[in-house]
Short mmCIF file of N, CA and C in Angstrom, two decimals:
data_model
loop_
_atom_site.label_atom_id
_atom_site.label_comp_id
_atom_site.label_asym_id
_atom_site.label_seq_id
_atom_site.Cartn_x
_atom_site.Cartn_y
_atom_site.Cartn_z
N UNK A 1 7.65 -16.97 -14.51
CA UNK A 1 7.37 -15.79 -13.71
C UNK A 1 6.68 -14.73 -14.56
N UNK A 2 5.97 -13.78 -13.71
CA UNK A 2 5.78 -12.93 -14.36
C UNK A 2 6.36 -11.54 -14.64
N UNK A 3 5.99 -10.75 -15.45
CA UNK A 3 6.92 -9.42 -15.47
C UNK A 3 6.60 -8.39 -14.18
N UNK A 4 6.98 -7.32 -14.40
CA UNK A 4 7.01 -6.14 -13.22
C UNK A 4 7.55 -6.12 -11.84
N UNK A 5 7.38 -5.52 -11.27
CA UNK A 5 7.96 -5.54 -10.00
C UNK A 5 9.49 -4.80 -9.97
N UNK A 6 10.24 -4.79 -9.10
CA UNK A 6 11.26 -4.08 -9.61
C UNK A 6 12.49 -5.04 -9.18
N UNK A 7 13.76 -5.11 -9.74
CA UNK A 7 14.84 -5.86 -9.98
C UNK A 7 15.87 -4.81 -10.17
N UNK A 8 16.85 -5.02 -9.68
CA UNK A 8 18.52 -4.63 -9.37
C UNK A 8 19.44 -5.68 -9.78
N UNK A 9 20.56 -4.79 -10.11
CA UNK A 9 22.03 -5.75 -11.02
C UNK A 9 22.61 -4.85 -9.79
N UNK A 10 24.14 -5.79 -9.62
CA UNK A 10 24.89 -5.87 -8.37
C UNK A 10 25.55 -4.75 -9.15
N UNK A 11 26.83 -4.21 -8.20
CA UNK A 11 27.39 -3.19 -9.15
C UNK A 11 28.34 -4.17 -9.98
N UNK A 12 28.75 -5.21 -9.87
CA UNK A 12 29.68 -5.98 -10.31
C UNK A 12 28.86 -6.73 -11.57
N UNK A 13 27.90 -6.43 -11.51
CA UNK A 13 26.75 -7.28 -13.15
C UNK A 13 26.68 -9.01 -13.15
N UNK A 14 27.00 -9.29 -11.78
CA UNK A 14 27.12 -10.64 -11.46
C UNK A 14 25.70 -11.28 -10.93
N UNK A 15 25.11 -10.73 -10.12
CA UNK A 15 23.31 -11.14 -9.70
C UNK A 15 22.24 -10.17 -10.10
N UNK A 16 21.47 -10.63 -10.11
CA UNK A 16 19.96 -9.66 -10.20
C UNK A 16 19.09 -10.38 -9.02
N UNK A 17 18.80 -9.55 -8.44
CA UNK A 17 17.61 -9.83 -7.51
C UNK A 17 16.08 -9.21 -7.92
N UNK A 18 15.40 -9.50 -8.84
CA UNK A 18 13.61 -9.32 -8.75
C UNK A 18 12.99 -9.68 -7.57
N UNK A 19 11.91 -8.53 -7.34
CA UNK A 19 10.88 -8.55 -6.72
C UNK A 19 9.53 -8.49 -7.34
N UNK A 20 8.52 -9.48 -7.87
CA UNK A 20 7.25 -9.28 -8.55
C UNK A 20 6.10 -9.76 -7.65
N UNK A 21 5.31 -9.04 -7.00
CA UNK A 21 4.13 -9.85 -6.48
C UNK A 21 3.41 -10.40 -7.27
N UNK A 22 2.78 -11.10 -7.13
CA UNK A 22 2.43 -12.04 -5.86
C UNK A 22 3.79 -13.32 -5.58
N UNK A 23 4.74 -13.41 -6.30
CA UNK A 23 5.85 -14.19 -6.25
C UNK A 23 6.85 -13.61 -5.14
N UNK A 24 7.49 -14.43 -4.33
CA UNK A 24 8.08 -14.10 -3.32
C UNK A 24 10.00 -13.94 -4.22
N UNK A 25 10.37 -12.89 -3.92
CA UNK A 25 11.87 -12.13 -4.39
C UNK A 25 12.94 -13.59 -4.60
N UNK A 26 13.12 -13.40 -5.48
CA UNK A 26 14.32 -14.62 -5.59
C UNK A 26 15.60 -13.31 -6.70
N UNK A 27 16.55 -14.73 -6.82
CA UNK A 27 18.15 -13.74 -7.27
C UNK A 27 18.19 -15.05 -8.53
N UNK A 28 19.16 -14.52 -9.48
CA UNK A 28 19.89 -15.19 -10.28
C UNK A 28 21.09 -14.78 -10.65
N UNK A 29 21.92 -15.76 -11.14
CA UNK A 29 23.21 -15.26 -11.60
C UNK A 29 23.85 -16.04 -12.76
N UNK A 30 22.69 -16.26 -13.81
CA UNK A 30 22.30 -16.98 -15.05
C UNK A 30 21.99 -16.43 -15.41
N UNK A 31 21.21 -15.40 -15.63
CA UNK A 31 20.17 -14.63 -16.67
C UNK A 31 19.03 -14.75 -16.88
N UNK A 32 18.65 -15.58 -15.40
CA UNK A 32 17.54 -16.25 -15.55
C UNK A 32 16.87 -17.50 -15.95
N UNK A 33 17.95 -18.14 -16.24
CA UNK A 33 18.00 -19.99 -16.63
C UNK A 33 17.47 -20.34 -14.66
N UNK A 34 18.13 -20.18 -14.17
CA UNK A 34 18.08 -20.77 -12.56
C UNK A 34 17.38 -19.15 -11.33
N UNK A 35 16.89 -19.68 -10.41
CA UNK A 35 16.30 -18.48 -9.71
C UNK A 35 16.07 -19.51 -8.07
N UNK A 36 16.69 -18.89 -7.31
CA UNK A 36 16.52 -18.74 -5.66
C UNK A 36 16.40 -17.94 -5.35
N UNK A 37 15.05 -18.47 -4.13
CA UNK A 37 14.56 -17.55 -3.06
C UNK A 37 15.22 -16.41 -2.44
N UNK A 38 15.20 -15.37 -2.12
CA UNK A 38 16.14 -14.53 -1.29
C UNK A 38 14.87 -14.56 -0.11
N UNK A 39 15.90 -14.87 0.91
CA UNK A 39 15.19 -15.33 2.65
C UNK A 39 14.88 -13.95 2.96
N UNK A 40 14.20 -13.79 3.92
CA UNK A 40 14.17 -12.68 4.41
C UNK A 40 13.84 -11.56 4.29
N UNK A 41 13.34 -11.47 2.80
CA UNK A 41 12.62 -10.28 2.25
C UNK A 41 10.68 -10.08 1.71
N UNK A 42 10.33 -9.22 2.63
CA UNK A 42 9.05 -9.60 2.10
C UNK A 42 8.52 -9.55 0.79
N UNK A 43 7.62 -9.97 0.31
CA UNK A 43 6.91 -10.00 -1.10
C UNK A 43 6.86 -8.10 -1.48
N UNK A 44 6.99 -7.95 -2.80
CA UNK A 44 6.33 -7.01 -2.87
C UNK A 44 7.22 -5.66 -2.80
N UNK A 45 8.70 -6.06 -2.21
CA UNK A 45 9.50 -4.86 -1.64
C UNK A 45 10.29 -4.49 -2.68
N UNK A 46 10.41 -3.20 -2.76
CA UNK A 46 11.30 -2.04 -4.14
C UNK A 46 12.91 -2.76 -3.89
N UNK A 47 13.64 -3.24 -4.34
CA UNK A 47 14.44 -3.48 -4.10
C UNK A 47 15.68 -2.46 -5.34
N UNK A 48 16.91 -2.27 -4.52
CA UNK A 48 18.53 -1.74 -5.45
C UNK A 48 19.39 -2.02 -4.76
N UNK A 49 20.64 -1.78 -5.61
CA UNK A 49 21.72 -2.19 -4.80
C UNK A 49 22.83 -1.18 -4.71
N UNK A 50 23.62 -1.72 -3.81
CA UNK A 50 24.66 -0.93 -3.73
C UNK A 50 25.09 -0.39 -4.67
N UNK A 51 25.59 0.56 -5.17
CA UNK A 51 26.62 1.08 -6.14
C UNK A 51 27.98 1.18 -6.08
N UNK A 52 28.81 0.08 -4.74
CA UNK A 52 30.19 0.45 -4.90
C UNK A 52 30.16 -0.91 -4.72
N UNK A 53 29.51 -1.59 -3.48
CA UNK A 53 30.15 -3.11 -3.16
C UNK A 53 29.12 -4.11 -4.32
N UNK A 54 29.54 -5.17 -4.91
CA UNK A 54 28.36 -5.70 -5.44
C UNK A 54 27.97 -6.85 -4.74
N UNK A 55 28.26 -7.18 -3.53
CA UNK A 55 27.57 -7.99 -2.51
C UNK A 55 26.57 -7.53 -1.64
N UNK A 56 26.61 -5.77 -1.77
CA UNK A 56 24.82 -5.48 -0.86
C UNK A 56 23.64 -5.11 -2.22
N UNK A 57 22.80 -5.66 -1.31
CA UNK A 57 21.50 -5.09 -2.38
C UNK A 57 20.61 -4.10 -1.00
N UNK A 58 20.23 -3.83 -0.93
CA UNK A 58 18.52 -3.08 0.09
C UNK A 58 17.23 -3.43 -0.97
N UNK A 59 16.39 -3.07 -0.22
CA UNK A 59 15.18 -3.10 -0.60
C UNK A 59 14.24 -2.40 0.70
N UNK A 60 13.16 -1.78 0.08
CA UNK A 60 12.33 -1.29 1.19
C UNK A 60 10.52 -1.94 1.16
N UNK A 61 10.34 -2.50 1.89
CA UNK A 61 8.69 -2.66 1.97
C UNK A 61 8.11 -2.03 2.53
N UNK A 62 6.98 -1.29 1.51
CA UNK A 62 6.30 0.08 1.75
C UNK A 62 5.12 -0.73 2.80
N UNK A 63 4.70 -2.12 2.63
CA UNK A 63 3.58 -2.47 3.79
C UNK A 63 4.23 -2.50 5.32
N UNK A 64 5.68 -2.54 5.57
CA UNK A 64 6.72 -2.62 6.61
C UNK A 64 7.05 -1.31 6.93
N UNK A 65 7.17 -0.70 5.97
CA UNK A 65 8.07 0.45 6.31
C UNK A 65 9.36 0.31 6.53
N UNK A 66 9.62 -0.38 6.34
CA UNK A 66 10.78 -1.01 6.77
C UNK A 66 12.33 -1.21 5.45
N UNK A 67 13.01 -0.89 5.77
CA UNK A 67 14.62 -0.84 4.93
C UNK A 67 15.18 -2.76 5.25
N UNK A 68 15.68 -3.01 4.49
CA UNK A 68 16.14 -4.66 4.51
C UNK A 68 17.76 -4.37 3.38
N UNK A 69 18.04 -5.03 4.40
CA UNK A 69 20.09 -4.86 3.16
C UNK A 69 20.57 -6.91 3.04
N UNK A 70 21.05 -6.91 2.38
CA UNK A 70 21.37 -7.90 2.18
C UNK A 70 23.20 -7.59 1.92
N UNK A 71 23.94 -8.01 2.62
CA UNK A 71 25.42 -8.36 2.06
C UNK A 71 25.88 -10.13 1.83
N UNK A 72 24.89 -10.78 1.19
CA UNK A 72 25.50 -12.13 0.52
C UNK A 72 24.86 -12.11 -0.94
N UNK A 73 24.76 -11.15 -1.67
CA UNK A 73 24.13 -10.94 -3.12
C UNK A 73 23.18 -11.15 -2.94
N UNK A 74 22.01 -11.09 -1.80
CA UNK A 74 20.83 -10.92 -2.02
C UNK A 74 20.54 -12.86 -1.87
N UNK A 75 20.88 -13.34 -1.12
CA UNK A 75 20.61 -14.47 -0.64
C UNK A 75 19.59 -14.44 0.63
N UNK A 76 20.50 -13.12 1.65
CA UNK A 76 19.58 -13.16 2.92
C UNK A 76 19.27 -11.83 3.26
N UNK A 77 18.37 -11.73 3.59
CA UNK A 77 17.73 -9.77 3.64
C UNK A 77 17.90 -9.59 4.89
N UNK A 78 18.06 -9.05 6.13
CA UNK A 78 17.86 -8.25 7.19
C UNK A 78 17.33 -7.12 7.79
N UNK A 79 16.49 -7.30 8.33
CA UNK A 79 15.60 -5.73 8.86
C UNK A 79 16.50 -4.40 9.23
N UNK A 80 16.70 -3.26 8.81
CA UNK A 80 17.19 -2.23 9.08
C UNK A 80 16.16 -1.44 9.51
N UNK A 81 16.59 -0.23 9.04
CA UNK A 81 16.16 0.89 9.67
C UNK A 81 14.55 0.96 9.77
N UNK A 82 13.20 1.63 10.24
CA UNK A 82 11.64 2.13 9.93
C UNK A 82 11.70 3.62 9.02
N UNK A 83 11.19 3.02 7.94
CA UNK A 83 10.55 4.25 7.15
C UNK A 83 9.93 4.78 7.80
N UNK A 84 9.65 6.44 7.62
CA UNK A 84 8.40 7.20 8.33
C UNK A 84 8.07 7.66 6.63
N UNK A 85 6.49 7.77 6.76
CA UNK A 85 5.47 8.10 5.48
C UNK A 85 4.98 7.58 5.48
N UNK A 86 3.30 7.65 4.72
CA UNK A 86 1.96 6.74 4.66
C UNK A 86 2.63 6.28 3.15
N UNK A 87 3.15 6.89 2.22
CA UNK A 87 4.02 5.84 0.63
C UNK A 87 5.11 6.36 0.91
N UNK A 88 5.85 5.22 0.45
CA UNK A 88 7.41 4.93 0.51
C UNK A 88 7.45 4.78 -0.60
N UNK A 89 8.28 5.67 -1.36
CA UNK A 89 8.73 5.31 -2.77
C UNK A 89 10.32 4.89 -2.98
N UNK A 90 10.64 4.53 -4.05
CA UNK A 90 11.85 3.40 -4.42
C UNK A 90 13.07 4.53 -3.71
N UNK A 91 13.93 4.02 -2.80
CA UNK A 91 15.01 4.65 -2.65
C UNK A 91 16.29 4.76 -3.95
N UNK A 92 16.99 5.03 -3.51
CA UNK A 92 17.97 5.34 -4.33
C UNK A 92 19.40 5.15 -3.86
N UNK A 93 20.62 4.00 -4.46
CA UNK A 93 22.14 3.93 -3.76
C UNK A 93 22.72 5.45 -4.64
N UNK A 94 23.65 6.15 -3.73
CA UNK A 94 24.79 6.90 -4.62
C UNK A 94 25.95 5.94 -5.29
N UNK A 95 26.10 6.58 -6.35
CA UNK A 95 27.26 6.04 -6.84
C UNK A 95 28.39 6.27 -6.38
N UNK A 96 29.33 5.53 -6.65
CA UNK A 96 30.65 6.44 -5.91
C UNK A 96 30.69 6.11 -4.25
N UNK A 97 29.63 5.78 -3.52
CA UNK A 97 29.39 6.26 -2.21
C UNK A 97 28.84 4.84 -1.67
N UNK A 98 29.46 3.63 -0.98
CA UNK A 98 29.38 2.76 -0.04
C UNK A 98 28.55 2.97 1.34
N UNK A 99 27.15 2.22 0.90
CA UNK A 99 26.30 2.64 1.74
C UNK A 99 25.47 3.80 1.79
N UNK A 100 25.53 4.82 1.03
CA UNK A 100 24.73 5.75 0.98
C UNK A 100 23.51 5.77 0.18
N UNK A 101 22.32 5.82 1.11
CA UNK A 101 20.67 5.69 0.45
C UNK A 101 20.12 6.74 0.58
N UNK A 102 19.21 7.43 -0.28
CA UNK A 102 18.31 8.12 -0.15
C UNK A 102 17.07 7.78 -0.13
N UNK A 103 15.84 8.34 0.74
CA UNK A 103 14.53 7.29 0.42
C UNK A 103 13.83 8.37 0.27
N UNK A 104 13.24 8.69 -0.82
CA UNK A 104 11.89 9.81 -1.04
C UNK A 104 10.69 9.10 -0.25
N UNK A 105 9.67 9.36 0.25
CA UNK A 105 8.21 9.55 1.53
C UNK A 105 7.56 10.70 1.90
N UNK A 106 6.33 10.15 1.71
CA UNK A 106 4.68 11.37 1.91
C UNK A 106 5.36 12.35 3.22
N UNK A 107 6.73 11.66 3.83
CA UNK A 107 6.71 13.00 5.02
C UNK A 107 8.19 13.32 4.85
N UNK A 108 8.61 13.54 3.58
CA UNK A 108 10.20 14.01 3.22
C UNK A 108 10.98 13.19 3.07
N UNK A 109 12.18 13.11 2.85
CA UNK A 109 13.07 12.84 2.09
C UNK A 109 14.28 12.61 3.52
N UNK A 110 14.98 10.92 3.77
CA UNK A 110 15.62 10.45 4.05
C UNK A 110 16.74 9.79 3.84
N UNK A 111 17.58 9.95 4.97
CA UNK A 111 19.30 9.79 3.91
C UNK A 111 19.88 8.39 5.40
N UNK A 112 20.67 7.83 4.93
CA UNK A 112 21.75 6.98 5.50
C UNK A 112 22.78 6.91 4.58
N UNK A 113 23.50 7.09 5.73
CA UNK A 113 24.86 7.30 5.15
C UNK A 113 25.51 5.44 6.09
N UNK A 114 25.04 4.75 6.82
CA UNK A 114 25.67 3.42 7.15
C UNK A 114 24.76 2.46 6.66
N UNK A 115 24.50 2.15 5.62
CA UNK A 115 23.58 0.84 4.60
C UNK A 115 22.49 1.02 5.15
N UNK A 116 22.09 1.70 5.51
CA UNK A 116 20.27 1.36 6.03
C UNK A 116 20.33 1.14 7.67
N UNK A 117 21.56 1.43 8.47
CA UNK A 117 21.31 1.08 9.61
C UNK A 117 20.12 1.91 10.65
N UNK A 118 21.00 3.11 9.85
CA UNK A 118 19.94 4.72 10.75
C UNK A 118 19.36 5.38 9.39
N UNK A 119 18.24 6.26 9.75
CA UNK A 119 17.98 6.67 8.31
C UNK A 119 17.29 8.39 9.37
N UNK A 120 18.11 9.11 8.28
CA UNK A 120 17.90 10.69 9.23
C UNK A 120 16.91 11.51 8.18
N UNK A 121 16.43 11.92 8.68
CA UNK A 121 14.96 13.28 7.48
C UNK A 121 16.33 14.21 7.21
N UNK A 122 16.06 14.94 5.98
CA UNK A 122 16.85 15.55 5.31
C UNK A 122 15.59 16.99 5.30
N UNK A 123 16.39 18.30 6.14
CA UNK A 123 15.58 19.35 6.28
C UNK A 123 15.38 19.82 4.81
N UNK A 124 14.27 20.93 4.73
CA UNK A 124 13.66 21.09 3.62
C UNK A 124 12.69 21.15 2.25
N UNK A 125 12.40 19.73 2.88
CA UNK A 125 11.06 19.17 1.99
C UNK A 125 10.23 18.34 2.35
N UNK A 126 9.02 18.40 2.32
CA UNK A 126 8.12 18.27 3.48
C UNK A 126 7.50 16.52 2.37
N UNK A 127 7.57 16.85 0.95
CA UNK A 127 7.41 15.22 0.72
C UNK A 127 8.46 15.05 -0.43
N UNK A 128 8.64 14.17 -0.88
CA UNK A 128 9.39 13.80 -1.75
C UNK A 128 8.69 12.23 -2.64
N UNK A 129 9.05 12.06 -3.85
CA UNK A 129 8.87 11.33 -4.29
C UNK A 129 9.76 10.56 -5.53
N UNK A 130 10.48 10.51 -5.82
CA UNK A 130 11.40 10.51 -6.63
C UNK A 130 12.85 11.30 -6.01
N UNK A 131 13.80 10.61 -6.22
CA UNK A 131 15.19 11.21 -6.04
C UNK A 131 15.97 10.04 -6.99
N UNK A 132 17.54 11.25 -7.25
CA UNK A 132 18.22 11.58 -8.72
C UNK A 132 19.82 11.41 -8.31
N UNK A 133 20.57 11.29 -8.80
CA UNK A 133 21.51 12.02 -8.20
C UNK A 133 22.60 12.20 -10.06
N UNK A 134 23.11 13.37 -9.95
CA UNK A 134 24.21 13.96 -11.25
C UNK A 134 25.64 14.34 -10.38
N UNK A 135 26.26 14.55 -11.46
CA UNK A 135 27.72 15.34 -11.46
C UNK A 135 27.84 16.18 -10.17
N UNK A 136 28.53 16.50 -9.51
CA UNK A 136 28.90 17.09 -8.41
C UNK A 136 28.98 18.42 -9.15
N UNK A 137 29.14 18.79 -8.60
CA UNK A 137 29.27 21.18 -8.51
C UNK A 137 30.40 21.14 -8.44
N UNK A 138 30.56 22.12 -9.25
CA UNK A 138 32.23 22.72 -9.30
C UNK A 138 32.41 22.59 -7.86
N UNK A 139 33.56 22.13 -7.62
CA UNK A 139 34.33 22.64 -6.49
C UNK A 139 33.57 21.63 -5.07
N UNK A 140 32.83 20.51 -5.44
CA UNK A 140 32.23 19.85 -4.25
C UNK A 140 32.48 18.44 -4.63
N UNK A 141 32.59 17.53 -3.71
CA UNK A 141 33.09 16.17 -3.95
C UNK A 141 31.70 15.25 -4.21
N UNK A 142 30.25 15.70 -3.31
CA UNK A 142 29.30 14.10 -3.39
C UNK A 142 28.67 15.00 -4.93
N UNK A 143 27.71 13.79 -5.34
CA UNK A 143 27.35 14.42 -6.56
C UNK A 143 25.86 14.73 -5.94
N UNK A 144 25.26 15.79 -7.09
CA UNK A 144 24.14 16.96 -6.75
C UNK A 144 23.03 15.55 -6.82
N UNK A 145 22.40 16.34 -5.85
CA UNK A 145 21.30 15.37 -5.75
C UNK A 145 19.71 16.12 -6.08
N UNK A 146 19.06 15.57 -6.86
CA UNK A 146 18.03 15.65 -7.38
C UNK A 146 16.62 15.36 -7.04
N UNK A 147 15.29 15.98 -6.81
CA UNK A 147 14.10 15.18 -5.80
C UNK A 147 12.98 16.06 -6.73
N UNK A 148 12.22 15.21 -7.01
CA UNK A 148 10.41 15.58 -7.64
C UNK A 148 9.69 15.48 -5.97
N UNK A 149 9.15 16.69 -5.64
CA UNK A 149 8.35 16.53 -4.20
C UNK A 149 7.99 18.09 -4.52
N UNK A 150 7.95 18.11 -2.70
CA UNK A 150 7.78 19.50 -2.08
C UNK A 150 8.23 20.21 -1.35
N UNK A 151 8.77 21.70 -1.20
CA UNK A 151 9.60 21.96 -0.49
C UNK A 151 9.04 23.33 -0.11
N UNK A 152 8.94 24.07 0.82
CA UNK A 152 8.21 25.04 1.33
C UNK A 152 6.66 25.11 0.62
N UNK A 153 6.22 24.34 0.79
CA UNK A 153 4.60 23.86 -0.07
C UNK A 153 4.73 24.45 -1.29
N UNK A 154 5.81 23.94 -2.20
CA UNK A 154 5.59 24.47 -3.11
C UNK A 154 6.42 22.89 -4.13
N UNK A 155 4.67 22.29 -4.59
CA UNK A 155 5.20 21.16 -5.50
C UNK A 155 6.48 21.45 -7.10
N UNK A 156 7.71 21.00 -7.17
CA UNK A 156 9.06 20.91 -8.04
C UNK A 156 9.54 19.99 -7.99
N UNK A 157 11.02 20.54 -8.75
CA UNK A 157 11.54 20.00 -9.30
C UNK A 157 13.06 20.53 -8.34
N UNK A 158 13.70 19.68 -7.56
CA UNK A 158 14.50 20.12 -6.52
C UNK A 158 16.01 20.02 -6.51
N UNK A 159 16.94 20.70 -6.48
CA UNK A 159 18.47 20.41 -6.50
C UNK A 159 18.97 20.84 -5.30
N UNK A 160 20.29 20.00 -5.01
CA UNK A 160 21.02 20.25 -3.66
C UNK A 160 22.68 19.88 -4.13
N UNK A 161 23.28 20.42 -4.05
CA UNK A 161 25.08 20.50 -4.31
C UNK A 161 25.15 20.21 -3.26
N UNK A 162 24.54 20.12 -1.89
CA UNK A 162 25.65 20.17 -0.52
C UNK A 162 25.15 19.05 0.34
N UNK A 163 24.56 18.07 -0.44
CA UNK A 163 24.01 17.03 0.68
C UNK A 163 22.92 17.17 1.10
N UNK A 164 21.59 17.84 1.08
CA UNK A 164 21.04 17.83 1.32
C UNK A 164 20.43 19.35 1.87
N UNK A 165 21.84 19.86 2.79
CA UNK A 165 21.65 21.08 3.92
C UNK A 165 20.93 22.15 3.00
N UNK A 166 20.54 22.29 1.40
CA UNK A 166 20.13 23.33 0.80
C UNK A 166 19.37 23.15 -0.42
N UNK A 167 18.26 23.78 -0.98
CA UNK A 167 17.84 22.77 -1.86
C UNK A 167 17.25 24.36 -3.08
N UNK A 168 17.10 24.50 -4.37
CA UNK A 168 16.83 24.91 -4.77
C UNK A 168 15.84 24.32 -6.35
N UNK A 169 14.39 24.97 -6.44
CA UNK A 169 13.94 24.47 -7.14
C UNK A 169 14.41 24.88 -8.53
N UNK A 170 14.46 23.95 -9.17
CA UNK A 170 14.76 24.07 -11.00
C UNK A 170 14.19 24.30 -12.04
N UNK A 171 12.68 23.50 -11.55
CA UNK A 171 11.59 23.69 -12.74
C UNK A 171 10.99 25.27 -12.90
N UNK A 172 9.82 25.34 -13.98
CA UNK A 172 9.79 26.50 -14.19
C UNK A 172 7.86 26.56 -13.22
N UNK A 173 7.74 27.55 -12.90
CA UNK A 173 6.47 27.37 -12.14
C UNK A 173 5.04 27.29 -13.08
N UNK A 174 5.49 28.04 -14.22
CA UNK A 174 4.53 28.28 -15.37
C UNK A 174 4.41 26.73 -16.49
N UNK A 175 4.79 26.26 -16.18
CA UNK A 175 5.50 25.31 -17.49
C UNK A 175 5.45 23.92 -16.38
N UNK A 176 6.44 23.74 -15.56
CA UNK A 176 6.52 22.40 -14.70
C UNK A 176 7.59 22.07 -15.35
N UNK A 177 8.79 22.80 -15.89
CA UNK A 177 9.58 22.27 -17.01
C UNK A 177 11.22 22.96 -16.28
#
């Protein structure tokens, strides 16, 4: 095979599922001595995994738009939710948090909270491209979540303690820092 593309470890460090085009997504649970197909997933798609169960993985194909979850370690993929955006960039699992995705896109920043079933726009930022997530805020249980985009047309560096409902930029406007 060749290199690139992107690949996920289960949370349990038991499979890896790669995705490299032009090669169609396969899993191992060797280290790469042995490799099967994963059904159901198109070529080409960002794939991660859960962070609590280590039997789901997702993956999103930006030519689909489309969200795909797998709960057999990435044996069989299933169509979920439609991305909205002309680029879909790599979502993101929370830690700590069963089922919870974030997906940065050219038209904002999307959250599911049930594996990819529904996927809701998160008010505030009109694109996103990258999302983070750190330590929770004093005194708040999910941890702060983090986004490189845009948010009142103004391209940053973005934080939210409360889920999303509030977002404040971090970087410096002079600097980008």
């Amino acid at each position: 095979r060749a290199g690139g593309g992107s690949a996920a470890l289960s949370a349990d460090g038991s499979w890896v599922v790669w995705s490299c085009p032009p090669a169609a997504p396969a899993r191992t649970r060797d280290g790469g001595s042995t490799w099967e197909p994963c059904r159901g997933l198109p070529v080409g798609s960002r794939v991660i995994s859960d962070r609590v169960d280590p039997r789901v993985f997702y993956a999103v194909s930006t030519g689909q738009r489309r969200l795909y979850r797998s709960v057999d370690s990435g044996a069989t993929f299933q169509p979920m939710a439609m991305v909205r955006g002309e680029e879909v960039h790599r979502p993101q699992a929370v830690f700590g948090r069963r089922g919870h995705l974030w997906v940065p896109t050219s038209e904002g920043l999307f959250r599911s909270t049930d594996g990819g079933r529904t996927l809701h726009r998160v008010e505030g930022l009109e694109r996103a491209r990258a999302v983070g997530f750190g330590r929770a805020a004093p005194g708040r249980r999910y941890p702060t979540v983090f986004v490189i985009g845009a948010g009142r047309g103004v391209e940053g560096v973005f934080r939210s303690t409360d889920e999303g409902r509030t977002w404040v930029r971090v970087n410096d406007a002079s600097t980008g820092f």
